[in-house]
Amino acid sequence: MPRAGLTPAAVTEEAARLCDEQGFDRLSLAAVAKRFGVAVPSLYKHVGGLEALRREVAMAAAADFAQALGRAAIGRAEADALRAAARAYRDYARAHPGRYAALQQAAPRPGEDDEGAAVFYRSVEVLVPVVRGFGLADEALIDVIRTVRSALHGFVDLELSGGFGLPQGVDASFDVLVEALVRTLRDWPVSAAAQEGADGAHGG
Amino acid sequence: MPRAGLTPAAVTEEAARLCDEQGFDRLSLAAVAKRFGVAVPSLYKHVGGLEALRREVAMAAAADFAQALGRAAIGRAEADALRAAARAYRDYARAHPGRYAALQQAAPRPGEDDEGAAVFYRSVEVLVPVVRGFGLADEALIDVIRTVRSALHGFVDLELSGGFGLPQGVDASFDVLVEALVRTLRDWPVSAAAQEGADGAHGG
DNA sequence: CAGGCGGAGCTAATAGGATTAGCTTTCTGG
DNA sequence: CCAGAAAGCTAATCCTATTAGCTCCGCCTG
């Protein structure tokens, strides 16, 4: 029997494709092995197991995602940059729902998985210059980025999970949300009551 | 051997508790059976199986959640109502992370699960009067509710999944997000460009 | 109080997925 | 050509879900 030519990268890529088609929760070694026409234990020569494969998919997705966002925002500023990033965000999630879902669970549990954490944060840091472009105070940066991420992730997650009911008007709703974000960042209250608890914490 | 006194409601409740403690994805019949000190197949006398149990947990969670939100908003108006609802939303998710996660997957797949859909929507409709209180045009209602839901769900989901990194300053960030929502609804552009695509679709 | 019936919980058995151990075969470098 | 590393396989174990069919508890009736 000829070798199947598996590699860690090929296995991860195929797993990611499977996630996009069937959902991240349906990822299984059995399904991946079937796609390659190999026996399940063969995969262990290339990946550490199901959990490891999930992490691999998540890391690859984080890299892809960060790149897509970065490319979208390049050469744009302020509202245009935010609009482009938001569109890229949603487009990525819709084109790669399984990868996007994987990305979420790539969030670092404190104390472990430092390597994954680094990759994950890179996919978040892309938003920093975009938000900075609105000229906000540094103390507000983390809160604002968290707000932007919340809005985008929430919309995309609800959309993907069918939480919006019938899909009619979802594109328009997204435009509305993005424009609301633009106004929010433009009119940010530099020293409003909302800052009372801001302590410039880590993360974001 | 004395009977364990299982009932559908008791099994669902224990399953929900297990979800909150270990995560919705860790829910298994084996774990639930162990908690009751019964054999796994015994559970089938009370629930239809793992999938059915997940649905039961989701439905119960949806009802609880809707009630919590409704109670919070009662007797309040406009910004106060929104703040109270937002706080209740986050509080519920933090107190019952597994149930909240279950709720998300309760989103109705089109064409099936009509009963679940009804319960699910009830947990969304609670926001309608809250948003209405801001005096927005009816055409904008769906988009605005979707925006509010996106922001709240996104924040809560990122917080629960550890997506915010170290948990420092998360409370403050949530206040910032909620106040941004309040300003957004107050200053809503009644006939802005953002409405160009709004078509008054279903769902939300 | 005895009989009996419904149903709660059990054991046994099947199926599918993850994982480990250890074997075989296939490339590749010398 | 050949020797070894690595790729892929089979066998075996464990865990979970699910179905089938049994048993015996406990109430309800006569």
CSV table of C-alpha atoms (C1' of nucleotides) in Angstrom, one decimal:
chain,number,residue,atom,x,y,z
A,1,MET,CA,0.0,0.0,0.0
A,2,PRO,CA,1.4,3.4,-1.0
A,3,ARG,CA,1.9,5.9,1.7
A,4,ALA,CA,-0.7,8.5,2.2
A,5,GLY,CA,1.8,11.3,2.5
A,6,LEU,CA,0.4,12.7,5.7
A,7,THR,CA,2.2,15.6,7.4
A,8,PRO,CA,1.2,17.5,10.5
A,9,ALA,CA,0.3,20.5,8.3
A,10,ALA,CA,-1.8,18.4,6.0
A,11,VAL,CA,-3.7,16.8,8.8
A,12,THR,CA,-4.3,20.1,10.5
A,13,GLU,CA,-5.5,21.7,7.2
A,14,GLU,CA,-7.9,18.8,6.5
A,15,ALA,CA,-9.2,18.9,10.0
A,16,ALA,CA,-9.8,22.7,9.7
A,17,ARG,CA,-11.7,22.1,6.4
A,18,LEU,CA,-13.8,19.4,8.2
A,19,CYS,CA,-14.5,21.9,11.0
A,20,ASP,CA,-15.7,24.4,8.5
A,21,GLU,CA,-18.0,21.9,6.8
A,22,GLN,CA,-19.4,20.1,9.8
A,23,GLY,CA,-18.7,22.3,12.8
A,24,PHE,CA,-15.9,22.4,15.2
A,25,ASP,CA,-17.7,20.1,17.7
A,26,ARG,CA,-17.9,17.4,15.0
A,27,LEU,CA,-14.2,17.3,14.6
A,28,SER,CA,-13.0,13.7,15.3
A,29,LEU,CA,-9.9,11.7,14.5
A,30,ALA,CA,-12.2,9.1,12.9
A,31,ALA,CA,-13.6,11.6,10.4
A,32,VAL,CA,-10.1,13.0,9.5
A,33,ALA,CA,-8.7,9.5,9.1
A,34,LYS,CA,-11.6,8.6,6.8
A,35,ARG,CA,-10.9,11.6,4.6
A,36,PHE,CA,-7.3,10.5,4.1
A,37,GLY,CA,-8.2,6.9,3.7
A,38,VAL,CA,-6.0,5.9,6.6
A,39,ALA,CA,-6.6,4.1,9.9
A,40,VAL,CA,-7.2,6.3,12.9
A,41,PRO,CA,-4.0,5.4,14.8
A,42,SER,CA,-1.9,6.5,11.8
A,43,LEU,CA,-2.8,10.1,12.7
A,44,TYR,CA,-0.9,9.8,15.9
A,45,LYS,CA,2.3,9.9,13.9
A,46,HIS,CA,1.5,13.5,13.0
A,47,VAL,CA,-0.6,15.0,15.8
A,48,GLY,CA,-0.6,14.4,19.5
A,49,GLY,CA,-4.3,13.4,19.7
A,50,LEU,CA,-7.7,15.0,19.4
A,51,GLU,CA,-7.0,17.7,21.9
A,52,ALA,CA,-3.7,18.6,20.2
A,53,LEU,CA,-5.4,18.6,16.8
A,54,ARG,CA,-8.0,21.0,18.1
A,55,ARG,CA,-5.2,23.3,19.3
A,56,GLU,CA,-3.4,23.0,16.0
A,57,VAL,CA,-6.5,24.0,14.1
A,58,ALA,CA,-7.1,26.9,16.5
A,59,MET,CA,-3.5,28.2,16.1
A,60,ALA,CA,-3.6,28.0,12.4
A,61,ALA,CA,-7.0,29.7,12.4
A,62,ALA,CA,-5.6,32.5,14.7
A,63,ALA,CA,-2.8,33.1,12.3
A,64,ASP,CA,-5.1,33.2,9.2
A,65,PHE,CA,-7.5,35.4,11.0
A,66,ALA,CA,-5.0,37.9,12.1
A,67,GLN,CA,-3.6,38.0,8.6
A,68,ALA,CA,-7.0,38.6,7.1
A,69,LEU,CA,-7.8,41.4,9.5
A,70,GLY,CA,-4.4,43.0,9.1
A,71,ARG,CA,-4.7,43.0,5.3
A,72,ALA,CA,-8.1,44.6,5.5
A,73,ALA,CA,-7.1,47.5,7.7
A,74,ILE,CA,-3.8,48.2,5.9
A,75,GLY,CA,-3.7,51.6,4.2
A,76,ARG,CA,-6.9,52.8,5.8
A,77,ALA,CA,-7.6,55.0,8.8
A,78,GLU,CA,-10.2,55.7,11.3
A,79,ALA,CA,-13.8,54.8,10.2
A,80,ASP,CA,-12.6,53.2,7.0
A,81,ALA,CA,-10.2,51.0,8.8
A,82,LEU,CA,-12.8,50.0,11.3
A,83,ARG,CA,-15.3,49.2,8.6
A,84,ALA,CA,-12.8,47.2,6.6
A,85,ALA,CA,-11.7,45.3,9.7
A,86,ALA,CA,-15.3,44.6,10.7
A,87,ARG,CA,-16.1,43.3,7.3
A,88,ALA,CA,-13.0,41.1,7.2
A,89,TYR,CA,-13.9,39.8,10.6
A,90,ARG,CA,-17.4,38.7,9.6
A,91,ASP,CA,-16.3,37.5,6.2
A,92,TYR,CA,-13.7,35.3,7.8
A,93,ALA,CA,-16.1,33.8,10.3
A,94,ARG,CA,-18.6,33.1,7.6
A,95,ALA,CA,-16.1,31.6,5.2
A,96,HIS,CA,-14.5,29.5,8.0
A,97,PRO,CA,-17.1,28.9,10.7
A,98,GLY,CA,-15.3,25.9,12.1
A,99,ARG,CA,-12.0,27.7,12.2
A,100,TYR,CA,-13.6,30.7,13.9
A,101,ALA,CA,-15.2,28.5,16.5
A,102,ALA,CA,-11.8,26.8,17.1
A,103,LEU,CA,-10.3,30.2,17.6
A,104,GLN,CA,-12.6,31.0,20.4
A,105,GLN,CA,-11.6,28.0,22.4
A,106,ALA,CA,-7.9,28.9,21.8
A,107,ALA,CA,-8.3,31.6,24.5
A,108,PRO,CA,-5.6,30.9,26.9
A,109,ARG,CA,-6.4,29.4,30.2
A,110,PRO,CA,-4.3,31.2,32.7
A,111,GLY,CA,-1.1,29.4,33.6
A,112,GLU,CA,-0.9,27.0,30.6
A,113,ASP,CA,-0.5,27.0,26.9
A,114,ASP,CA,1.7,30.0,26.7
A,115,GLU,CA,2.5,29.4,23.0
A,116,GLY,CA,-1.2,29.3,22.1
A,117,ALA,CA,-1.7,32.5,24.0
A,118,ALA,CA,0.8,34.3,21.9
A,119,VAL,CA,-0.8,33.3,18.7
A,120,PHE,CA,-4.2,34.2,20.0
A,121,TYR,CA,-3.2,37.6,21.1
A,122,ARG,CA,-1.7,38.4,17.8
A,123,SER,CA,-5.2,38.0,16.3
A,124,VAL,CA,-6.4,40.5,18.8
A,125,GLU,CA,-3.6,43.0,18.5
A,126,VAL,CA,-4.5,43.7,15.0
A,127,LEU,CA,-7.3,45.9,16.3
A,128,VAL,CA,-5.1,48.1,18.4
A,129,PRO,CA,-3.9,50.4,15.6
A,130,VAL,CA,-7.4,50.5,14.2
A,131,VAL,CA,-8.8,51.8,17.5
A,132,ARG,CA,-5.8,54.0,18.1
A,133,GLY,CA,-6.6,55.7,14.8
A,134,PHE,CA,-9.6,57.3,16.5
A,135,GLY,CA,-7.3,59.2,18.8
A,136,LEU,CA,-8.6,57.9,22.1
A,137,ALA,CA,-6.9,58.3,25.4
A,138,ASP,CA,-4.6,55.4,26.2
A,139,GLU,CA,-6.4,54.6,29.4
A,140,ALA,CA,-9.5,53.9,27.3
A,141,LEU,CA,-7.8,51.6,24.8
A,142,ILE,CA,-8.4,48.3,26.5
A,143,ASP,CA,-12.0,49.0,27.3
A,144,VAL,CA,-12.7,50.2,23.7
A,145,ILE,CA,-11.0,47.2,22.1
A,146,ARG,CA,-13.0,44.9,24.4
A,147,THR,CA,-16.1,46.7,23.3
A,148,VAL,CA,-15.3,46.4,19.6
A,149,ARG,CA,-14.4,42.8,20.0
A,150,SER,CA,-17.6,42.1,21.9
A,151,ALA,CA,-19.8,43.6,19.3
A,152,LEU,CA,-18.1,41.9,16.4
A,153,HIS,CA,-17.8,38.5,18.0
A,154,GLY,CA,-21.3,38.6,19.5
A,155,PHE,CA,-22.8,39.4,16.1
A,156,VAL,CA,-20.8,36.8,14.3
A,157,ASP,CA,-21.4,34.2,16.9
A,158,LEU,CA,-25.1,34.8,17.0
A,159,GLU,CA,-25.3,34.8,13.2
A,160,LEU,CA,-23.4,31.5,12.9
A,161,SER,CA,-25.4,29.8,15.6
A,162,GLY,CA,-28.7,30.8,14.0
A,163,GLY,CA,-29.5,33.1,16.9
A,164,PHE,CA,-30.9,35.8,14.6
A,165,GLY,CA,-33.7,33.6,13.4
A,166,LEU,CA,-34.5,33.9,9.8
A,167,PRO,CA,-31.4,35.2,8.1
A,168,GLN,CA,-33.3,38.1,6.5
A,169,GLY,CA,-31.7,41.5,6.9
A,170,VAL,CA,-28.6,40.3,8.7
A,171,ASP,CA,-26.3,42.1,6.3
A,172,ALA,CA,-28.2,45.4,7.0
A,173,SER,CA,-28.1,44.7,10.7
A,174,PHE,CA,-24.3,44.3,10.6
A,175,ASP,CA,-23.9,47.6,8.8
A,176,VAL,CA,-26.0,49.2,11.5
A,177,LEU,CA,-23.8,47.7,14.2
A,178,VAL,CA,-20.6,48.8,12.5
A,179,GLU,CA,-21.9,52.3,12.0
A,180,ALA,CA,-22.9,52.5,15.6
A,181,LEU,CA,-19.4,51.4,16.6
A,182,VAL,CA,-18.0,54.1,14.3
A,183,ARG,CA,-20.1,56.8,16.0
A,184,THR,CA,-19.2,55.4,19.4
A,185,LEU,CA,-15.5,55.6,18.8
A,186,ARG,CA,-15.8,59.1,17.2
A,187,ASP,CA,-17.7,60.5,20.1
A,188,TRP,CA,-15.9,58.8,22.8
A,189,PRO,CA,-16.2,60.7,26.1
A,190,VAL,CA,-12.6,61.4,27.0
A,191,SER,CA,-13.2,61.8,30.7
A,192,ALA,CA,-16.6,60.5,31.3
A,193,ALA,CA,-18.1,58.6,34.2
A,194,ALA,CA,-17.5,55.5,32.3
A,195,GLN,CA,-13.8,55.7,33.1
A,196,GLU,CA,-14.3,55.6,36.9
A,197,GLY,CA,-13.4,52.0,37.1
A,198,ALA,CA,-10.8,51.7,34.3
A,199,ASP,CA,-7.5,50.5,35.7
A,200,GLY,CA,-5.5,49.8,32.6
A,201,ALA,CA,-5.5,46.0,33.1
A,202,HIS,CA,-3.8,43.5,31.0
A,203,GLY,CA,-5.5,41.4,28.3
A,204,GLY,CA,-8.0,42.6,25.9
B,1,MET,CA,-32.4,-1.4,46.3
B,2,PRO,CA,-34.3,1.8,47.1
B,3,ARG,CA,-35.4,3.8,44.1
B,4,ALA,CA,-33.3,6.9,43.3
B,5,GLY,CA,-36.4,9.0,42.8
B,6,LEU,CA,-35.4,10.4,39.4
B,7,THR,CA,-37.7,12.5,37.5
B,8,PRO,CA,-37.2,14.3,34.2
B,9,ALA,CA,-37.0,17.6,36.0
B,10,ALA,CA,-34.5,16.3,38.5
B,11,VAL,CA,-32.3,14.9,35.8
B,12,THR,CA,-32.4,18.1,33.8
B,13,GLU,CA,-31.7,20.2,36.9
B,14,GLU,CA,-28.7,18.1,37.9
B,15,ALA,CA,-27.5,18.1,34.3
B,16,ALA,CA,-27.7,21.9,34.3
B,17,ARG,CA,-25.7,22.1,37.5
B,18,LEU,CA,-23.1,19.9,36.0
B,19,CYS,CA,-22.9,22.1,33.0
B,20,ASP,CA,-22.3,25.1,35.2
B,21,GLU,CA,-19.6,23.4,37.0
B,22,GLN,CA,-17.7,21.6,34.2
B,23,GLY,CA,-18.9,23.3,31.0
B,24,PHE,CA,-21.7,22.5,28.6
B,25,ASP,CA,-19.4,20.4,26.4
B,26,ARG,CA,-18.6,18.1,29.3
B,27,LEU,CA,-22.2,17.2,29.8
B,28,SER,CA,-22.5,13.4,29.5
B,29,LEU,CA,-25.0,10.8,30.6
B,30,ALA,CA,-22.3,9.0,32.4
B,31,ALA,CA,-21.5,12.0,34.6
B,32,VAL,CA,-25.1,12.7,35.4
B,33,ALA,CA,-25.7,9.0,36.2
B,34,LYS,CA,-22.7,9.0,38.5
B,35,ARG,CA,-24.1,12.0,40.4
B,36,PHE,CA,-27.4,10.2,41.0
B,37,GLY,CA,-25.6,6.9,41.8
B,38,VAL,CA,-27.5,5.1,39.1
B,39,ALA,CA,-26.6,3.2,36.0
B,40,VAL,CA,-26.4,5.1,32.8
B,41,PRO,CA,-29.3,3.4,31.0
B,42,SER,CA,-31.6,4.3,33.9
B,43,LEU,CA,-31.6,7.8,32.7
B,44,TYR,CA,-33.4,6.8,29.5
B,45,LYS,CA,-36.5,6.3,31.6
B,46,HIS,CA,-36.6,10.1,32.1
B,47,VAL,CA,-34.9,11.7,29.2
B,48,GLY,CA,-34.6,10.8,25.5
B,49,GLY,CA,-30.9,10.6,25.4
B,50,LEU,CA,-27.9,13.0,25.4
B,51,GLU,CA,-29.2,15.2,22.7
B,52,ALA,CA,-32.6,15.5,24.3
B,53,LEU,CA,-31.0,16.2,27.7
B,54,ARG,CA,-29.0,19.0,26.1
B,55,ARG,CA,-32.2,20.4,24.7
B,56,GLU,CA,-34.0,20.1,28.1
B,57,VAL,CA,-31.1,22.0,29.7
B,58,ALA,CA,-31.3,24.7,27.0
B,59,MET,CA,-35.0,25.1,27.4
B,60,ALA,CA,-34.9,25.4,31.1
B,61,ALA,CA,-32.0,27.8,30.8
B,62,ALA,CA,-33.9,29.9,28.3
B,63,ALA,CA,-36.9,30.2,30.7
B,64,ASP,CA,-34.7,31.1,33.7
B,65,PHE,CA,-32.8,33.6,31.7
B,66,ALA,CA,-35.8,35.3,30.3
B,67,GLN,CA,-37.3,35.5,33.8
B,68,ALA,CA,-34.1,37.0,35.2
B,69,LEU,CA,-33.9,39.6,32.5
B,70,GLY,CA,-37.6,40.4,32.8
B,71,ARG,CA,-37.4,40.9,36.5
B,72,ALA,CA,-34.4,43.2,36.1
B,73,ALA,CA,-36.0,45.6,33.7
B,74,ILE,CA,-39.4,45.8,35.4
B,75,GLY,CA,-40.3,49.2,36.7
B,76,ARG,CA,-37.4,50.9,35.0
B,77,ALA,CA,-37.2,52.9,31.8
B,78,GLU,CA,-34.7,53.9,29.1
B,79,ALA,CA,-31.1,53.9,30.2
B,80,ASP,CA,-31.9,52.5,33.7
B,81,ALA,CA,-33.8,49.6,32.1
B,82,LEU,CA,-31.0,48.9,29.7
B,83,ARG,CA,-28.4,49.0,32.4
B,84,ALA,CA,-30.4,46.7,34.6
B,85,ALA,CA,-31.0,44.3,31.8
B,86,ALA,CA,-27.4,44.3,30.8
B,87,ARG,CA,-26.3,43.6,34.4
B,88,ALA,CA,-28.8,40.8,34.7
B,89,TYR,CA,-27.6,39.4,31.4
B,90,ARG,CA,-24.0,39.2,32.5
B,91,ASP,CA,-24.8,38.1,36.0
B,92,TYR,CA,-26.9,35.2,34.7
B,93,ALA,CA,-24.1,34.1,32.4
B,94,ARG,CA,-21.5,34.2,35.1
B,95,ALA,CA,-23.6,32.5,37.7
B,96,HIS,CA,-24.7,29.8,35.2
B,97,PRO,CA,-22.0,29.5,32.5
B,98,GLY,CA,-23.1,26.1,31.4
B,99,ARG,CA,-26.7,27.0,31.1
B,100,TYR,CA,-25.8,30.1,29.2
B,101,ALA,CA,-23.8,28.1,26.8
B,102,ALA,CA,-26.6,25.6,26.4
B,103,LEU,CA,-28.9,28.5,25.6
B,104,GLN,CA,-26.8,29.5,22.7
B,105,GLN,CA,-27.1,26.2,21.0
B,106,ALA,CA,-30.8,26.3,21.6
B,107,ALA,CA,-31.0,28.7,18.6
B,108,PRO,CA,-33.6,27.1,16.3
B,109,ARG,CA,-32.3,25.5,13.2
B,110,PRO,CA,-34.8,26.5,10.5
B,111,GLY,CA,-37.5,23.9,10.0
B,112,GLU,CA,-37.2,21.9,13.1
B,113,ASP,CA,-37.6,22.2,16.9
B,114,ASP,CA,-40.5,24.7,16.8
B,115,GLU,CA,-41.1,24.3,20.5
B,116,GLY,CA,-37.5,25.1,21.4
B,117,ALA,CA,-37.7,28.1,19.1
B,118,ALA,CA,-40.6,29.5,21.0
B,119,VAL,CA,-38.9,29.3,24.3
B,120,PHE,CA,-35.7,30.7,22.9
B,121,TYR,CA,-37.5,33.7,21.4
B,122,ARG,CA,-39.1,34.5,24.7
B,123,SER,CA,-35.6,35.0,26.1
B,124,VAL,CA,-35.0,37.5,23.4
B,125,GLU,CA,-38.3,39.3,23.4
B,126,VAL,CA,-37.6,40.6,26.8
B,127,LEU,CA,-35.3,43.2,25.3
B,128,VAL,CA,-38.0,44.6,23.0
B,129,PRO,CA,-39.7,46.8,25.5
B,130,VAL,CA,-36.3,47.9,26.9
B,131,VAL,CA,-35.2,49.1,23.5
B,132,ARG,CA,-38.6,50.5,22.6
B,133,GLY,CA,-38.3,52.7,25.7
B,134,PHE,CA,-35.7,54.7,23.8
B,135,GLY,CA,-38.3,55.8,21.4
B,136,LEU,CA,-36.7,54.5,18.2
B,137,ALA,CA,-38.4,54.1,14.9
B,138,ASP,CA,-40.0,50.8,14.5
B,139,GLU,CA,-38.0,50.1,11.3
B,140,ALA,CA,-34.8,50.3,13.4
B,141,LEU,CA,-36.0,48.0,16.2
B,142,ILE,CA,-34.7,44.7,14.8
B,143,ASP,CA,-31.3,46.1,14.0
B,144,VAL,CA,-31.0,47.8,17.3
B,145,ILE,CA,-32.0,44.7,19.3
B,146,ARG,CA,-29.5,42.7,17.3
B,147,THR,CA,-26.8,45.2,18.1
B,148,VAL,CA,-27.6,45.1,21.8
B,149,ARG,CA,-27.7,41.3,21.8
B,150,SER,CA,-24.4,41.2,19.9
B,151,ALA,CA,-22.6,43.5,22.3
B,152,LEU,CA,-23.9,41.7,25.4
B,153,HIS,CA,-23.5,38.2,24.2
B,154,GLY,CA,-20.1,39.0,22.7
B,155,PHE,CA,-18.8,40.4,25.9
B,156,VAL,CA,-20.1,37.6,28.1
B,157,ASP,CA,-18.9,34.9,25.7
B,158,LEU,CA,-15.5,36.4,25.5
B,159,GLU,CA,-15.3,36.8,29.3
B,160,LEU,CA,-16.4,33.3,29.9
B,161,SER,CA,-14.1,31.7,27.4
B,162,GLY,CA,-11.2,33.6,28.9
B,163,GLY,CA,-10.8,35.7,25.7
B,164,PHE,CA,-10.1,38.8,27.7
B,165,GLY,CA,-6.9,37.5,29.1
B,166,LEU,CA,-6.3,38.3,32.7
B,167,PRO,CA,-9.6,39.1,34.3
B,168,GLN,CA,-8.4,42.5,35.5
B,169,GLY,CA,-10.7,45.4,34.7
B,170,VAL,CA,-13.4,43.3,33.2
B,171,ASP,CA,-16.1,44.8,35.3
B,172,ALA,CA,-15.0,48.3,34.3
B,173,SER,CA,-14.9,47.3,30.7
B,174,PHE,CA,-18.5,46.0,30.9
B,175,ASP,CA,-19.6,49.4,32.3
B,176,VAL,CA,-17.9,51.1,29.5
B,177,LEU,CA,-19.6,48.9,26.9
B,178,VAL,CA,-23.0,49.4,28.5
B,179,GLU,CA,-22.6,53.1,28.7
B,180,ALA,CA,-21.6,53.1,25.0
B,181,LEU,CA,-24.8,51.2,24.3
B,182,VAL,CA,-26.8,53.7,26.2
B,183,ARG,CA,-25.3,56.6,24.2
B,184,THR,CA,-25.8,54.7,21.0
B,185,LEU,CA,-29.5,54.2,21.6
B,186,ARG,CA,-30.0,57.7,22.9
B,187,ASP,CA,-28.4,59.3,19.9
B,188,TRP,CA,-29.8,56.9,17.3
B,189,PRO,CA,-29.9,58.5,13.9
B,190,VAL,CA,-33.5,58.4,13.0
B,191,SER,CA,-33.0,58.5,9.2
B,192,ALA,CA,-29.3,57.9,8.7
B,193,ALA,CA,-27.5,56.2,6.0
B,194,ALA,CA,-27.3,53.2,8.2
B,195,GLN,CA,-30.9,52.5,7.5
B,196,GLU,CA,-30.4,52.1,3.8
B,197,GLY,CA,-30.5,48.3,3.9
B,198,ALA,CA,-32.9,47.9,6.7
B,199,ASP,CA,-35.8,45.8,5.4
B,200,GLY,CA,-37.7,44.9,8.6
B,201,ALA,CA,-36.9,41.2,8.5
B,202,HIS,CA,-38.0,38.6,10.9
B,203,GLY,CA,-35.9,37.3,13.8
B,204,GLY,CA,-33.7,39.2,16.0
C,1,DC,C1',-54.4,-8.2,53.3
C,2,DA,C1',-53.3,-10.5,48.7
C,3,DG,C1',-52.6,-9.9,43.9
C,4,DG,C1',-51.1,-7.7,40.2
C,5,DC,C1',-49.5,-4.3,37.2
C,6,DG,C1',-46.8,-0.2,35.9
C,7,DG,C1',-42.7,1.6,35.8
C,8,DA,C1',-37.9,2.5,37.9
C,9,DG,C1',-33.7,0.8,37.7
C,10,DC,C1',-30.6,-3.0,36.4
C,11,DT,C1',-27.5,-6.1,33.5
C,12,DA,C1',-26.0,-7.5,28.9
C,13,DA,C1',-24.8,-6.4,24.5
C,14,DT,C1',-23.7,-3.4,20.4
C,15,DA,C1',-21.6,0.4,18.2
C,16,DG,C1',-18.3,4.2,17.7
C,17,DG,C1',-14.5,7.1,19.0
C,18,DA,C1',-9.7,7.8,21.5
C,19,DT,C1',-5.6,6.0,22.8
C,20,DT,C1',-1.5,2.8,23.4
C,21,DA,C1',1.5,-1.0,22.0
C,22,DG,C1',3.9,-3.3,18.9
C,23,DC,C1',4.4,-5.0,14.1
C,24,DT,C1',5.3,-4.4,9.1
C,25,DT,C1',6.5,-2.1,5.2
C,26,DT,C1',8.3,1.6,2.6
C,27,DC,C1',11.3,5.1,1.5
C,28,DT,C1',16.0,7.1,1.8
C,29,DG,C1',20.9,7.8,2.6
C,30,DG,C1',25.1,5.7,2.6
D,1,DC,C1',22.2,-3.0,-2.2
D,2,DC,C1',21.0,-2.6,2.8
D,3,DA,C1',19.9,-0.7,7.2
D,4,DG,C1',17.4,2.1,9.8
D,5,DA,C1',14.0,5.7,10.6
D,6,DA,C1',9.5,6.7,10.0
D,7,DA,C1',4.8,5.8,8.1
D,8,DG,C1',1.0,3.2,8.4
D,9,DC,C1',-1.4,-1.0,10.2
D,10,DT,C1',-3.7,-4.4,13.4
D,11,DA,C1',-4.9,-5.7,18.0
D,12,DA,C1',-6.4,-4.5,22.3
D,13,DT,C1',-8.3,-1.4,26.0
D,14,DC,C1',-11.2,2.1,27.7
D,15,DC,C1',-15.0,5.2,27.7
D,16,DT,C1',-19.6,6.9,26.3
D,17,DA,C1',-24.2,6.3,24.1
D,18,DT,C1',-27.9,3.5,23.0
D,19,DT,C1',-31.2,-0.6,22.8
D,20,DA,C1',-33.3,-4.8,24.6
D,21,DG,C1',-35.1,-7.2,27.9
D,22,DC,C1',-35.3,-8.5,33.0
D,23,DT,C1',-36.6,-7.8,37.9
D,24,DC,C1',-38.5,-6.1,41.6
D,25,DC,C1',-40.5,-2.1,44.2
D,26,DG,C1',-44.7,0.1,45.5
D,27,DC,C1',-49.1,1.6,44.9
D,28,DC,C1',-53.9,0.5,43.8
D,29,DT,C1',-57.5,-2.5,43.7
D,30,DG,C1',-60.6,-6.1,45.2
